[in-house]
Coordinates of C-alpha atoms in Angstrom, one line a residue:
Chain W
M25 CA -9.2 35.4 25.1
S26 CA -9.6 36.4 21.5
F27 CA -7.4 37.8 18.7
R28 CA -7.8 40.5 16.2
Q29 CA -5.8 38.7 13.5
V30 CA -4.3 35.3 13.6
T31 CA -1.7 34.0 11.1
I32 CA -1.3 30.3 10.5
F33 CA 1.7 28.9 8.7
G34 CA 0.7 25.7 7.0
V35 CA -2.9 25.1 6.3
G36 CA -2.9 21.3 6.2
L37 CA -4.6 19.0 8.7
L38 CA -3.2 20.8 11.8
G39 CA -3.3 24.4 10.6
G40 CA -6.6 24.1 8.8
S41 CA -8.3 22.4 11.8
L42 CA -7.0 25.2 14.0
G43 CA -8.4 27.8 11.7
L44 CA -11.8 26.1 11.7
A45 CA -11.8 25.8 15.5
L46 CA -10.8 29.4 16.0
K47 CA -13.7 30.5 13.7
Q48 CA -16.2 28.2 15.3
R49 CA -15.5 29.6 18.7
R50 CA -15.2 33.2 17.5
L51 CA -11.7 33.5 18.9
A52 CA -10.2 35.4 15.9
D53 CA -11.7 38.3 13.9
R54 CA -9.6 37.5 10.9
I55 CA -7.3 34.5 9.9
V56 CA -4.5 34.7 7.4
G57 CA -3.0 31.5 6.0
V58 CA 0.6 31.3 4.8
G59 CA 1.5 28.4 2.5
H60 CA 3.8 27.6 -0.4
R61 CA 1.1 26.6 -2.8
Q62 CA -1.7 29.0 -3.8
S63 CA -4.1 26.0 -4.6
T64 CA -3.9 24.8 -0.9
L65 CA -4.5 28.4 0.3
D66 CA -7.5 28.7 -2.0
A67 CA -8.9 25.4 -0.7
A68 CA -8.4 26.6 2.9
V69 CA -10.4 29.8 2.1
A70 CA -13.1 27.6 0.5
R71 CA -13.3 25.4 3.6
G72 CA -13.6 28.5 5.8
A73 CA -10.4 27.7 7.7
I74 CA -8.8 31.1 6.8
D75 CA -10.1 34.4 5.4
R76 CA -7.2 35.0 3.0
G77 CA -4.0 33.3 2.0
T78 CA -0.6 34.4 0.9
T79 CA 2.6 32.7 -0.1
R80 CA 4.7 35.5 1.4
P81 CA 5.6 35.1 5.1
A82 CA 6.2 38.8 5.9
E83 CA 2.9 39.9 4.3
G84 CA 1.2 37.0 6.1
V85 CA 2.2 38.2 9.7
A86 CA 1.8 41.9 9.2
G87 CA -0.8 43.2 11.7
S88 CA -1.4 39.9 13.5
D89 CA -1.4 39.5 17.3
L90 CA -1.0 35.7 17.1
V91 CA 1.1 33.6 14.8
V92 CA 0.9 29.8 14.8
L93 CA 3.5 27.6 13.1
A94 CA 1.8 24.5 11.7
T95 CA 4.2 23.4 8.9
P96 CA 6.7 20.5 9.3
V97 CA 9.0 21.6 12.1
G98 CA 12.1 21.8 9.9
R99 CA 10.5 24.8 8.1
F100 CA 9.8 26.9 11.3
G101 CA 13.2 28.6 11.3
P102 CA 13.4 29.7 7.6
L103 CA 9.8 30.8 7.5
L104 CA 10.0 32.9 10.7
T105 CA 13.3 34.4 9.6
E106 CA 11.5 35.8 6.5
A107 CA 8.5 36.9 8.6
A108 CA 10.4 38.4 11.6
P109 CA 10.8 42.0 10.3
A110 CA 7.1 42.3 9.8
L111 CA 6.0 41.0 13.2
A112 CA 3.9 43.6 15.1
P113 CA 5.1 44.5 18.6
G114 CA 3.3 42.4 21.2
C115 CA 2.7 39.6 18.8
L116 CA 2.5 36.2 20.4
I117 CA 4.0 33.2 18.5
T118 CA 3.3 29.5 19.1
D119 CA 3.4 26.3 17.1
V120 CA 1.9 22.8 17.0
G121 CA 5.1 20.9 16.3
S122 CA 5.8 17.4 17.6
T123 CA 9.4 18.0 18.9
K124 CA 10.5 20.8 21.1
R125 CA 14.2 21.2 21.7
A126 CA 15.0 21.8 18.0
V127 CA 12.0 24.1 17.7
V128 CA 12.9 26.2 20.7
E129 CA 16.6 26.4 19.5
A130 CA 15.6 27.4 15.9
V131 CA 12.8 29.8 16.7
T132 CA 13.9 31.6 19.9
P133 CA 16.8 33.6 18.5
I134 CA 14.6 35.0 15.7
I135 CA 11.9 36.4 17.9
P136 CA 12.0 40.2 18.0
P137 CA 12.4 41.7 21.6
Q138 CA 8.8 42.9 21.8
C139 CA 7.3 39.6 20.7
R140 CA 6.9 36.4 22.7
F141 CA 7.3 32.8 21.8
V142 CA 5.7 29.9 23.8
A143 CA 5.9 26.4 22.2
S144 CA 2.9 24.1 22.1
H145 CA 2.2 20.5 21.1
P146 CA -1.4 19.4 20.9
L147 CA -1.6 15.6 21.2
A148 CA -4.1 15.4 18.4
G149 CA -3.9 14.5 14.7
S150 CA -4.6 11.7 12.4
E151 CA -2.8 9.8 9.6
A152 CA -4.8 11.8 7.2
R153 CA -3.2 15.0 5.8
G154 CA -4.1 18.2 4.0
I155 CA -6.8 20.7 4.3
D156 CA -9.5 18.2 3.1
A157 CA -9.0 16.2 6.3
A158 CA -9.2 19.3 8.6
R159 CA -12.0 19.5 11.1
A160 CA -13.1 22.0 13.7
D161 CA -13.1 19.3 16.5
L162 CA -9.6 17.8 15.9
Y163 CA -8.3 19.4 19.0
L164 CA -11.4 19.0 21.2
G165 CA -10.5 17.2 24.5
A166 CA -6.9 16.9 23.5
L167 CA -4.0 17.3 25.9
V168 CA -1.7 20.2 24.8
L169 CA 1.8 20.2 26.1
V170 CA 3.0 23.8 26.6
T171 CA 6.7 24.5 26.7
P172 CA 8.0 27.9 28.0
T173 CA 11.0 29.3 26.1
P174 CA 13.6 32.1 26.8
A175 CA 11.5 34.3 24.5
G176 CA 8.3 33.9 26.5
D177 CA 7.4 35.4 29.9
E178 CA 4.9 34.0 32.4
P179 CA 1.9 36.1 31.1
S180 CA 2.6 34.9 27.5
V181 CA 2.7 31.2 28.7
Q182 CA -0.6 31.8 30.4
R183 CA -2.2 33.3 27.3
I184 CA -1.2 30.3 25.2
E185 CA -2.6 28.0 27.9
Q186 CA -5.8 30.0 27.9
L187 CA -6.0 29.9 24.1
W188 CA -5.9 26.1 24.0
Q189 CA -8.3 25.8 26.9
A190 CA -10.7 28.1 25.0
L191 CA -10.5 25.6 22.2
G192 CA -11.6 22.8 24.5
C193 CA -8.2 21.4 25.4
R194 CA -6.4 20.5 28.6
T195 CA -2.9 21.9 29.0
R196 CA 0.2 20.7 30.8
R197 CA 3.6 22.5 31.0
L198 CA 6.6 20.4 30.1
D199 CA 10.2 21.6 29.4
A200 CA 11.6 20.9 25.9
A201 CA 14.1 18.2 27.0
M202 CA 11.5 16.2 28.9
H203 CA 8.9 16.6 26.2
D204 CA 11.3 15.1 23.6
R205 CA 12.3 12.2 25.8
L206 CA 8.7 11.2 26.7
L207 CA 7.3 11.8 23.2
A208 CA 10.0 9.6 21.7
Q209 CA 8.4 6.7 23.7
T210 CA 4.8 7.5 23.3
S211 CA 4.7 8.7 19.7
H212 CA 8.0 8.6 17.7
L213 CA 9.0 5.0 18.5
P214 CA 5.5 3.6 17.9
H215 CA 5.4 5.5 14.5
L216 CA 8.8 4.0 13.6
A217 CA 7.7 0.5 14.7
A218 CA 4.5 0.8 12.6
S219 CA 6.6 1.8 9.5
L220 CA 9.0 -1.0 10.1
L221 CA 6.2 -3.6 10.5
V222 CA 5.0 -2.6 7.0
E223 CA 8.5 -2.7 5.7
A224 CA 9.1 -6.2 7.1
L225 CA 6.0 -7.6 5.4
S226 CA 6.8 -10.0 2.5
V227 CA 4.9 -9.6 -0.8
E228 CA 3.1 -13.0 -0.2
A229 CA 1.9 -11.9 3.3
A230 CA 0.4 -8.6 2.1
D231 CA -2.9 -10.4 1.0
L232 CA -3.4 -11.7 4.5
V233 CA -3.4 -8.5 6.6
S234 CA -6.3 -8.2 9.0
T235 CA -7.7 -5.4 11.1
G236 CA -5.1 -6.1 13.7
F237 CA -2.3 -5.3 11.3
L238 CA -4.0 -2.3 9.9
D239 CA -4.7 -0.8 13.4
T240 CA -1.1 -1.5 14.6
T241 CA 0.3 0.2 11.5
R242 CA -2.3 3.0 11.1
V243 CA 0.1 5.8 12.0
A244 CA 2.5 4.6 9.3
S245 CA 0.2 6.3 6.8
G246 CA 1.1 9.7 8.2
D247 CA 2.8 12.4 6.2
P248 CA 6.4 11.3 5.5
A249 CA 7.9 14.8 5.3
M250 CA 6.3 15.8 8.7
W251 CA 7.6 12.6 10.3
R252 CA 11.1 12.9 8.7
D253 CA 11.4 16.3 10.5
I254 CA 10.2 14.8 13.8
F255 CA 12.7 12.0 13.6
M256 CA 15.6 14.3 12.5
T257 CA 14.9 16.8 15.3
N258 CA 14.7 14.1 18.0
R259 CA 17.3 11.6 16.8
D260 CA 19.1 11.0 20.2
E261 CA 15.9 10.4 22.1
V262 CA 14.4 8.2 19.4
L263 CA 17.5 6.1 19.5
R264 CA 17.3 6.0 23.3
A265 CA 13.7 4.8 23.0
V266 CA 14.8 2.2 20.4
E267 CA 17.2 0.9 23.0
R268 CA 14.4 0.4 25.4
L269 CA 12.4 -1.5 22.8
E270 CA 15.5 -3.6 21.9
A271 CA 15.9 -4.6 25.6
A272 CA 12.3 -5.8 25.7
L273 CA 12.7 -7.6 22.4
A274 CA 15.8 -9.4 23.7
E275 CA 13.7 -10.8 26.5
A276 CA 11.0 -11.9 24.1
K277 CA 13.5 -13.5 21.8
A278 CA 15.0 -15.5 24.7
A279 CA 11.6 -16.8 25.6
L280 CA 10.9 -17.8 22.0
T281 CA 14.3 -19.4 21.5
S282 CA 14.1 -21.5 24.6
G283 CA 10.4 -22.2 24.3
D284 CA 9.7 -20.6 27.7
G285 CA 5.9 -20.3 27.6
A286 CA 5.7 -19.0 31.2
A287 CA 8.1 -16.1 30.5
M288 CA 6.3 -15.2 27.3
E289 CA 2.9 -15.3 29.0
A290 CA 4.3 -13.1 31.8
L291 CA 5.5 -10.5 29.3
L292 CA 2.1 -10.6 27.5
Q293 CA 0.2 -10.4 30.7
R294 CA 2.2 -7.4 32.0
A295 CA 1.7 -5.6 28.7
K296 CA -2.0 -6.3 28.6
I297 CA -2.6 -5.1 32.2
R298 CA -0.6 -1.9 31.5
R299 CA -2.3 -1.2 28.2
D300 CA -5.7 -1.7 29.7
Q301 CA -4.8 0.8 32.3
L302 CA -3.5 3.3 29.8
R303 CA -6.8 3.1 27.9
S304 CA -9.0 3.4 30.9
G305 CA -6.8 6.3 32.2
R306 CA -7.8 8.5 29.3
Chain D
M23 CA -25.0 -26.8 4.5
S24 CA -26.4 -27.4 7.9
F25 CA -25.7 -29.7 10.9
R26 CA -27.8 -31.6 13.2
Q27 CA -25.6 -31.0 16.3
V28 CA -22.5 -28.9 16.5
T29 CA -20.0 -29.1 19.5
I30 CA -17.9 -26.0 20.2
F31 CA -14.8 -26.4 22.5
G32 CA -14.3 -23.1 24.3
V33 CA -17.2 -20.6 24.4
G34 CA -15.2 -17.4 24.7
L35 CA -15.1 -14.6 22.1
L36 CA -14.4 -16.9 19.1
G37 CA -16.4 -20.0 20.1
G38 CA -19.3 -17.9 21.4
S39 CA -19.5 -15.8 18.3
L40 CA -19.5 -18.9 16.1
G41 CA -22.4 -20.3 18.1
L42 CA -24.3 -17.0 17.7
A43 CA -23.6 -17.0 14.0
L44 CA -24.6 -20.6 13.5
K45 CA -27.9 -19.9 15.3
Q46 CA -28.7 -16.7 13.5
R47 CA -28.2 -18.4 10.1
R48 CA -30.0 -21.6 11.2
L49 CA -27.0 -23.8 10.3
A50 CA -27.2 -26.0 13.4
D51 CA -30.2 -27.7 15.0
R52 CA -28.5 -27.9 18.4
I53 CA -25.2 -26.5 19.7
V54 CA -23.3 -28.0 22.6
G55 CA -20.6 -26.1 24.4
V56 CA -17.6 -27.7 26.1
G57 CA -15.7 -25.6 28.7
H58 CA -13.8 -26.0 31.9
R59 CA -15.9 -23.6 34.0
Q60 CA -19.6 -24.2 34.4
S61 CA -20.2 -20.4 34.9
T62 CA -18.9 -19.6 31.4
L63 CA -21.1 -22.4 29.9
D64 CA -24.1 -21.0 31.8
A65 CA -23.3 -17.5 30.4
A66 CA -23.1 -18.9 26.9
V67 CA -26.5 -20.6 27.3
A68 CA -27.9 -17.3 28.6
R69 CA -26.4 -15.4 25.6
G70 CA -28.0 -18.0 23.2
A71 CA -24.6 -19.0 21.8
I72 CA -25.1 -22.7 22.8
D73 CA -28.1 -24.8 23.8
R74 CA -26.4 -26.7 26.6
G75 CA -22.9 -26.9 28.1
T76 CA -20.8 -29.6 29.6
T77 CA -17.3 -29.8 31.2
R78 CA -16.8 -33.3 29.9
P79 CA -15.3 -33.5 26.3
A80 CA -16.6 -37.0 25.5
E81 CA -20.1 -36.2 26.6
G82 CA -19.9 -33.0 24.6
V83 CA -19.1 -34.5 21.2
A84 CA -21.5 -37.6 21.4
G85 CA -23.9 -37.4 18.6
S86 CA -22.4 -34.3 16.9
D87 CA -21.7 -34.1 13.1
L88 CA -19.4 -31.1 13.5
V89 CA -16.9 -30.3 16.2
V90 CA -15.1 -26.9 16.3
L91 CA -12.0 -26.4 18.5
A92 CA -12.0 -22.8 19.8
T93 CA -9.8 -23.0 22.9
P94 CA -6.2 -21.8 23.0
V95 CA -4.4 -24.0 20.5
G96 CA -2.3 -25.7 23.2
R97 CA -5.4 -27.4 24.6
F98 CA -6.6 -28.9 21.3
G99 CA -4.6 -32.2 21.6
P100 CA -5.5 -33.0 25.2
L101 CA -9.2 -32.1 24.8
L102 CA -9.6 -34.1 21.6
T103 CA -7.8 -37.1 23.1
E104 CA -10.4 -37.2 25.8
A105 CA -13.3 -36.8 23.3
A106 CA -12.1 -39.1 20.5
P107 CA -13.7 -42.3 21.7
A108 CA -17.1 -40.6 21.7
L109 CA -16.8 -39.1 18.2
A110 CA -19.6 -40.3 15.9
P111 CA -18.6 -41.9 12.5
G112 CA -18.6 -39.2 9.8
C113 CA -18.0 -36.4 12.2
L114 CA -16.2 -33.4 10.7
I115 CA -13.7 -31.6 13.0
T116 CA -12.3 -28.1 12.4
D117 CA -10.8 -25.3 14.6
V118 CA -10.3 -21.6 14.7
G119 CA -6.7 -21.6 15.8
S120 CA -4.1 -19.0 14.8
T121 CA -1.3 -21.4 14.1
K122 CA -1.5 -24.5 11.9
R123 CA 1.6 -26.7 11.9
A124 CA 1.4 -27.6 15.6
V125 CA -2.4 -27.9 15.4
V126 CA -2.2 -30.3 12.4
E127 CA 0.6 -32.3 14.1
A128 CA -1.3 -32.6 17.5
V129 CA -4.8 -33.2 16.2
T130 CA -4.4 -35.4 13.1
P131 CA -3.1 -38.6 14.9
I132 CA -6.1 -38.5 17.2
I133 CA -8.8 -38.3 14.5
P134 CA -10.6 -41.7 14.3
P135 CA -10.6 -43.3 10.8
Q136 CA -14.2 -42.5 10.0
C137 CA -13.9 -38.8 11.0
R138 CA -12.3 -36.0 9.1
F139 CA -10.2 -33.0 10.2
V140 CA -9.8 -29.8 8.2
A141 CA -8.1 -26.9 9.9
S142 CA -9.4 -23.3 9.7
H143 CA -8.2 -19.9 10.7
P144 CA -10.8 -17.1 10.4
L145 CA -8.9 -13.7 10.3
A146 CA -11.3 -12.2 12.7
G147 CA -11.2 -11.4 16.4
S148 CA -10.7 -8.5 18.8
E149 CA -8.7 -7.7 21.8
A150 CA -11.8 -8.3 23.8
R151 CA -12.2 -11.8 25.3
G152 CA -14.9 -14.0 26.8
I153 CA -18.5 -14.8 26.0
D154 CA -19.6 -11.2 26.9
A155 CA -17.7 -9.9 23.9
A156 CA -19.1 -12.5 21.5
R157 CA -21.3 -11.3 18.6
A158 CA -23.0 -12.9 15.7
D159 CA -21.3 -10.8 13.1
L160 CA -17.7 -11.3 14.3
Y161 CA -16.8 -13.5 11.3
L162 CA -18.9 -11.6 8.7
G163 CA -16.8 -10.7 5.7
A164 CA -13.7 -12.2 7.2
L165 CA -11.2 -14.2 5.2
V166 CA -10.9 -17.8 6.5
L167 CA -7.7 -19.7 5.7
V168 CA -8.5 -23.4 5.2
T169 CA -5.7 -25.9 5.7
P170 CA -6.2 -29.4 4.4
T171 CA -4.7 -32.2 6.6
P172 CA -3.8 -35.9 6.2
A173 CA -7.0 -36.6 8.1
G174 CA -9.3 -34.7 5.7
D175 CA -10.2 -35.6 2.1
E176 CA -11.3 -33.2 -0.6
P177 CA -15.1 -33.5 0.1
S178 CA -14.4 -32.6 3.8
V179 CA -12.3 -29.6 2.8
Q180 CA -15.1 -28.4 0.6
R181 CA -17.7 -28.8 3.4
I182 CA -15.6 -26.7 5.7
E183 CA -15.2 -24.1 3.0
Q184 CA -19.0 -24.1 2.4
L185 CA -19.6 -23.8 6.2
W186 CA -17.5 -20.6 6.4
Q187 CA -19.0 -19.2 3.2
A188 CA -22.5 -19.9 4.6
L189 CA -21.4 -17.7 7.6
G190 CA -20.6 -14.8 5.2
C191 CA -16.8 -15.4 5.0
R192 CA -14.4 -15.7 2.0
T193 CA -12.1 -18.7 2.1
R194 CA -8.7 -19.4 0.8
R195 CA -6.6 -22.7 1.0
L196 CA -3.2 -22.4 2.5
D197 CA -0.9 -25.2 3.7
A198 CA 0.2 -25.3 7.3
A199 CA 3.8 -24.3 6.7
M200 CA 3.0 -21.3 4.5
H201 CA 0.2 -20.3 6.9
D202 CA 2.5 -20.1 9.8
R203 CA 5.2 -18.2 7.9
L204 CA 2.8 -15.5 6.6
L205 CA 0.8 -15.1 9.8
A206 CA 4.0 -14.6 11.7
Q207 CA 4.5 -11.5 9.7
T208 CA 0.9 -10.2 9.5
S209 CA -0.3 -11.1 13.0
H210 CA 2.2 -12.6 15.5
L211 CA 5.0 -10.0 14.9
P212 CA 2.7 -7.0 15.1
H213 CA 1.3 -8.5 18.3
L214 CA 4.7 -8.9 19.8
A215 CA 5.7 -5.4 18.7
A216 CA 2.6 -3.9 20.3
S217 CA 3.3 -5.7 23.6
L218 CA 7.0 -4.6 23.5
L219 CA 6.0 -0.9 22.9
V220 CA 3.9 -1.0 26.0
E221 CA 6.7 -2.7 27.9
A222 CA 9.2 -0.1 26.7
L223 CA 7.1 2.8 28.0
S224 CA 8.5 4.6 31.1
V225 CA 6.3 5.4 34.0
E226 CA 6.6 9.2 33.2
A227 CA 5.6 8.7 29.6
A228 CA 2.4 6.8 30.5
D229 CA 0.4 10.0 31.1
L230 CA 1.1 11.3 27.6
V231 CA -0.1 8.4 25.4
S232 CA -2.4 9.6 22.7
T233 CA -4.8 7.8 20.3
G234 CA -1.8 6.9 18.0
F235 CA -0.2 4.9 20.8
L236 CA -3.4 3.3 21.8
D237 CA -4.2 2.2 18.2
T238 CA -0.7 1.0 17.6
T239 CA -0.8 -1.2 20.8
R240 CA -4.5 -2.2 20.7
V241 CA -3.8 -5.9 20.0
A242 CA -1.5 -6.0 23.1
S243 CA -4.8 -6.1 25.2
G244 CA -5.5 -9.6 23.8
D245 CA -5.8 -12.7 25.9
P246 CA -2.2 -13.6 27.2
A247 CA -2.9 -17.3 27.4
M248 CA -4.2 -17.5 23.8
W249 CA -1.2 -15.5 22.6
R250 CA 1.3 -17.5 24.6
D251 CA 0.1 -20.6 22.8
I252 CA 0.3 -18.9 19.4
F253 CA 3.9 -17.8 20.0
M254 CA 4.9 -21.1 21.5
T255 CA 3.5 -23.1 18.5
N256 CA 5.1 -20.8 15.9
R257 CA 8.5 -19.9 17.5
D258 CA 10.7 -20.5 14.5
E259 CA 8.6 -18.4 12.1
V260 CA 8.1 -15.6 14.7
L261 CA 11.9 -15.5 15.2
R262 CA 12.3 -15.3 11.4
A263 CA 9.8 -12.4 11.2
V264 CA 11.7 -10.7 14.1
E265 CA 14.8 -10.9 11.9
R266 CA 13.0 -9.2 9.1
L267 CA 12.0 -6.4 11.5
E268 CA 15.5 -6.1 12.9
A269 CA 16.9 -5.7 9.4
A270 CA 14.4 -2.8 8.7
L271 CA 15.3 -1.4 12.2
A272 CA 19.0 -1.4 11.4
E273 CA 18.3 0.7 8.4
A274 CA 16.3 3.2 10.4
K275 CA 18.9 3.3 13.1
A276 CA 21.6 4.1 10.6
A277 CA 19.6 7.0 9.2
L278 CA 18.9 8.3 12.8
T279 CA 22.6 7.9 13.8
S280 CA 24.0 9.7 10.7
G281 CA 21.2 12.3 10.5
D282 CA 20.3 11.1 7.0
G283 CA 16.9 12.8 6.6
A284 CA 16.5 11.7 2.9
A285 CA 17.0 8.0 3.9
M286 CA 14.5 8.3 6.7
E287 CA 12.0 10.0 4.5
A288 CA 12.4 7.3 1.8
L289 CA 11.7 4.6 4.4
L290 CA 8.6 6.5 5.7
Q291 CA 7.4 7.1 2.2
R292 CA 7.7 3.5 1.2
A293 CA 5.9 2.3 4.3
K294 CA 3.1 4.9 3.8
I295 CA 2.5 4.0 0.2
R296 CA 2.5 0.3 1.0
R297 CA 0.2 0.6 4.0
D298 CA -2.2 2.8 2.0
Q299 CA -2.4 0.1 -0.6
L300 CA -3.0 -2.6 2.1
R301 CA -5.9 -0.6 3.4
S302 CA -7.5 0.1 0.1
G303 CA -6.9 -3.6 -1.0
R304 CA -9.3 -4.8 1.7

């Protein structure tokens, strides 16, 4: 499981960390970064995350046997359209995007017949962004959701699984529709709630935030452009998850309005037991 | 700033940590713990958080010059009613409760004429509970909100401020109504949102939670009985804070429904900037 040349689109936190990890484990002879700012590419070279950088997608993928898309998901289609004519036969393409239906829909039609596309979503990251925050161990121990696509056969799915496993990850296959439904609940809705809690804070209350508030809203410090794309490519499932939250909220509001302490305690108790299980399950 | 004998009602995380901190800084000659289970009191003695424990409130406060209420807030009134006849003249009473209007209302009428009551709320804690989680540095560096009451004069307010400062805290005075309004936004609503996010998670999604979900919902692992009392003694302000959240949610839902990426990014950007400021402001 190693590659002659790997191209990474987007050398921020996710792409840069992947470059560092591939280097550290000697899984790539050469790494090319593609970005839209030369300064970021230079910083990625200086960090040792890539060997060279280019702002031109076609030049970036020429001669590579693995291409990884690590920009905001809304950019995947346009970038790969530019790069497609230069993709080498046999090239394997994957991504690290946080939604999957829109990605599969946008990317699959662009993949040339002799190339393969298998989507990936490593459940790793941080509210930090940019190449300065990149680190070789970002993906270590993470669960990576691998989504087969019409442009990827079984051997290509297995190669992508082996790639992530070689980087110290666990993998699990999940189709695009189920991925988007479940991630709306585990990731997109919590992110939205965190942003809205910050939004709902009055000016006077801002002085009094404690570690509880900061932990609850940590993810709201994430990259707005990346998260805009996540929300825009998973709108229906995020709205469905919002409905689930609203149903739970209605129950809490009823308990608050009527002063039903037993109902409120039952809700808090259920949530505590469940969250303690989630934590210990990891 | 030191006391001959301090009585702490409730020797869990908050009361136990206070005992350890008072001991470490030699601010109390003797510490008496009052609890409803002998086993907890024995554990607190073993941890060195108190010198002796009793299950009888009146016996617990006899001869003390400081009494600290550190049980769930709903218990303050009943416990102090039992203890009041045994309070020594000049005894200073405070608490570490997370709501203030209900506490001031319940406790003030019980305070004997020669005693003083000044309410406190240290913005410190953790989702852990019980004496095993207690630690001497829990309050270190914390902001403590000090609420004057009709049963406390200016010298007594200053003594309580000096007590917390001697424990390494910053203090700020805040009246009970404003306290409850602001804490509903910074603490009670985030706690409710965290519990509801856990509640809204489907069984299938539970396998896919990542550190983002666990951080966002950390506070939901807090003590349900303590939080029931917090919600029940601050219902109107929590409902008002819920309305603020619902207004922000309506805006996000509109952006999701219409596919307005610019509106969604603007919301995420505002929240990110504000949260980054909150973090760096601390």
